[in-house]
Amino acid sequence: MALTFGRLRQARGRSPINGWSGTQVVIVGVVVMLGMLTAQIWLVGGLVFAAIALPTLLVCVIPFGAAKRTLGGRFLWWLRGWRAHATEADQYAAGPLTTVERGEDLPGVAAPLMPLDVEDGRGGRQLLMWNRATGIVSARLRVAPVGLALADESDGTTWVNSFASFEADLGYKPFIEWVSYDIESSPTGGVNQREYTLERIAPDAPEVCKQILTELVPRNGASTADVSTSVTLHFNPAKFSPAPKDLSEVATEVVRWLPGIESALASSGAAVLGRATTPWAIRRTRAQYDPGMRGEMLAHQYDDDTAEEISWRDAGPIRTGGTEHVYRTDSGYHISWVLEAPPRGTFTAAVLLPLLAPGRYYRRVSMHYQPYPAGETADLLEHEVTGGQLRQWWAKATKRDETQRERDDRSKAQADTRDESFGAGVGRWTAYITTSVVDPSLLDAAAADVEDRVAAAKMRFRRATGSQGAMFAVSQGWGIDPTQALTRSTDRWDS
């Protein structure tokens, strides 16, 4: 019997109105009460108050659309994008004749990222990515998921239970802000397979075998694909106890926790191939910004002999630009999407297979899981249950029939509270998708391919209009989270 999953729901809080925050409900309620009180005292004053208050609420308070932004917020968003595009502030150029020296910074919101080359505790080296703006330190693990397609049912059940335990245990590690699961797939044209096979032909093999392999590999090359899967853990040094004093202590603390996490991933069916190194990250990042060089960059991605020949400066693009719908970097044209709704109802473990399977175009899927601290989950879920009851009361008070989805949402919140009392973890999922092409005429086809796969996966994504450059950086999985502040605040660690 196939494993099934479900009960995914969006956090709604204690607001009695769907899509409204509690603050927005309070503001509207107070304004309505003041308007009614003013009208009872002075009718003309009440009309004047209503003429001023209603447009203000519509522009500044009441949210609209999937993004839940107000009209004023949408206008400011559009104005910022228009101004950046008009003044070319969203453009980027690197070279010996640029006006401003960029150093080793990447473009846009990825500029604060700085690689730290540290010891891995096993006699080797590994990469830690430090976000200088937020203090987040990220450690990436290269994994090889076994998958459930060819696995025994008992093994699949064990892996799923182990993975659930792994994510539930993250709630007891408050220093882990979130975990990102990044899957890259692209057609390779047979470059990797051809080199891999020809370099491993035994010198003493029969001549007829050498001849067959030499002729066979190029013919089969067009059907190959490069797939890379990694798990990145994002640590907040401010939540370590005791607090580290410098980056070396941060690196020591992060590396200390990785063996246990690697063991948990292996128990979940994702064998750890190794930890990301600085040369590997440089080549991968450069290939993402310049897909025309992808084959050349990834041909020797695991070769550390040339580590001294490349630096973080080589990872970034030479020039970026684009429009509110397309992000352009060097030879690449990119479109990004943001998760709007997860699969509804009950689904199997293969629900993401259409989205993650290789296709004709490069595609990068980054799924982020933010665990809620174990000490806060009970109150959080109680708020969700209370919010469901308030929305039910509001529907009766306004004489509106409650929809079946609202009833199901209330039942899910109650079931989640029951599961949490038995030890289940609680967290927030989100996802980002980026597709890249070299030929701009193929953008529409690549975008249609992604949207078809999203529909097959029973999910809803929306294009990151006006934020293509930022979402491109977020989907790289290197310590950038748009749901949190992108700059340093008082609760962030600083060296």
JSON list of C-alpha atoms in Angstrom, two decimals, residues 6-10 12 18 343-346 384-385 387-389 391-392 402-418:
[
{"chain": "A", "resi": 6, "resn": "GLY", "atom": "CA", "xyz": [-1.77, 15.36, 3.71]},
{"chain": "A", "resi": 7, "resn": "ARG", "atom": "CA", "xyz": [-3.01, 17.93, 6.20]},
{"chain": "A", "resi": 8, "resn": "LEU", "atom": "CA", "xyz": [-0.79, 20.70, 4.85]},
{"chain": "A", "resi": 9, "resn": "ARG", "atom": "CA", "xyz": [-2.32, 24.06, 5.69]},
{"chain": "A", "resi": 10, "resn": "GLN", "atom": "CA", "xyz": [-1.39, 27.72, 5.72]},
{"chain": "A", "resi": 12, "resn": "ARG", "atom": "CA", "xyz": [-3.89, 31.87, 9.55]},
{"chain": "A", "resi": 18, "resn": "ASN", "atom": "CA", "xyz": [-9.30, 35.02, 6.09]},
{"chain": "A", "resi": 343, "resn": "PRO", "atom": "CA", "xyz": [-0.76, 20.08, -2.64]},
{"chain": "A", "resi": 344, "resn": "ARG", "atom": "CA", "xyz": [-4.27, 19.82, -1.31]},
{"chain": "A", "resi": 345, "resn": "GLY", "atom": "CA", "xyz": [-5.92, 16.76, 0.07]},
{"chain": "A", "resi": 346, "resn": "THR", "atom": "CA", "xyz": [-4.13, 13.43, 0.25]},
{"chain": "A", "resi": 384, "resn": "GLU", "atom": "CA", "xyz": [-4.71, 28.39, 15.00]},
{"chain": "A", "resi": 385, "resn": "VAL", "atom": "CA", "xyz": [-7.57, 26.50, 16.66]},
{"chain": "A", "resi": 387, "resn": "GLY", "atom": "CA", "xyz": [-8.66, 31.45, 14.87]},
{"chain": "A", "resi": 388, "resn": "GLY", "atom": "CA", "xyz": [-10.77, 28.72, 13.29]},
{"chain": "A", "resi": 389, "resn": "GLN", "atom": "CA", "xyz": [-13.42, 29.15, 15.96]},
{"chain": "A", "resi": 391, "resn": "ARG", "atom": "CA", "xyz": [-13.85, 32.55, 11.72]},
{"chain": "A", "resi": 392, "resn": "GLN", "atom": "CA", "xyz": [-16.74, 30.18, 12.34]},
{"chain": "A", "resi": 402, "resn": "GLU", "atom": "CA", "xyz": [-19.21, 28.38, 5.84]},
{"chain": "A", "resi": 403, "resn": "THR", "atom": "CA", "xyz": [-17.35, 26.70, 2.99]},
{"chain": "A", "resi": 404, "resn": "GLN", "atom": "CA", "xyz": [-16.16, 23.10, 3.09]},
{"chain": "A", "resi": 405, "resn": "ARG", "atom": "CA", "xyz": [-12.54, 24.27, 2.91]},
{"chain": "A", "resi": 406, "resn": "GLU", "atom": "CA", "xyz": [-13.02, 26.36, 6.02]},
{"chain": "A", "resi": 407, "resn": "ARG", "atom": "CA", "xyz": [-14.44, 23.36, 7.86]},
{"chain": "A", "resi": 408, "resn": "ASP", "atom": "CA", "xyz": [-11.55, 21.19, 6.68]},
{"chain": "A", "resi": 409, "resn": "ASP", "atom": "CA", "xyz": [-9.04, 23.84, 7.73]},
{"chain": "A", "resi": 410, "resn": "ARG", "atom": "CA", "xyz": [-10.50, 23.93, 11.23]},
{"chain": "A", "resi": 411, "resn": "SER", "atom": "CA", "xyz": [-10.38, 20.13, 11.46]},
{"chain": "A", "resi": 412, "resn": "LYS", "atom": "CA", "xyz": [-6.73, 20.12, 10.29]},
{"chain": "A", "resi": 413, "resn": "ALA", "atom": "CA", "xyz": [-5.78, 22.67, 12.94]},
{"chain": "A", "resi": 414, "resn": "GLN", "atom": "CA", "xyz": [-7.37, 20.52, 15.65]},
{"chain": "A", "resi": 415, "resn": "ALA", "atom": "CA", "xyz": [-5.66, 17.38, 14.31]},
{"chain": "A", "resi": 416, "resn": "ASP", "atom": "CA", "xyz": [-2.30, 19.19, 14.20]},
{"chain": "A", "resi": 417, "resn": "THR", "atom": "CA", "xyz": [-2.72, 20.18, 17.85]},
{"chain": "A", "resi": 418, "resn": "ARG", "atom": "CA", "xyz": [-3.42, 16.57, 18.77]}
]
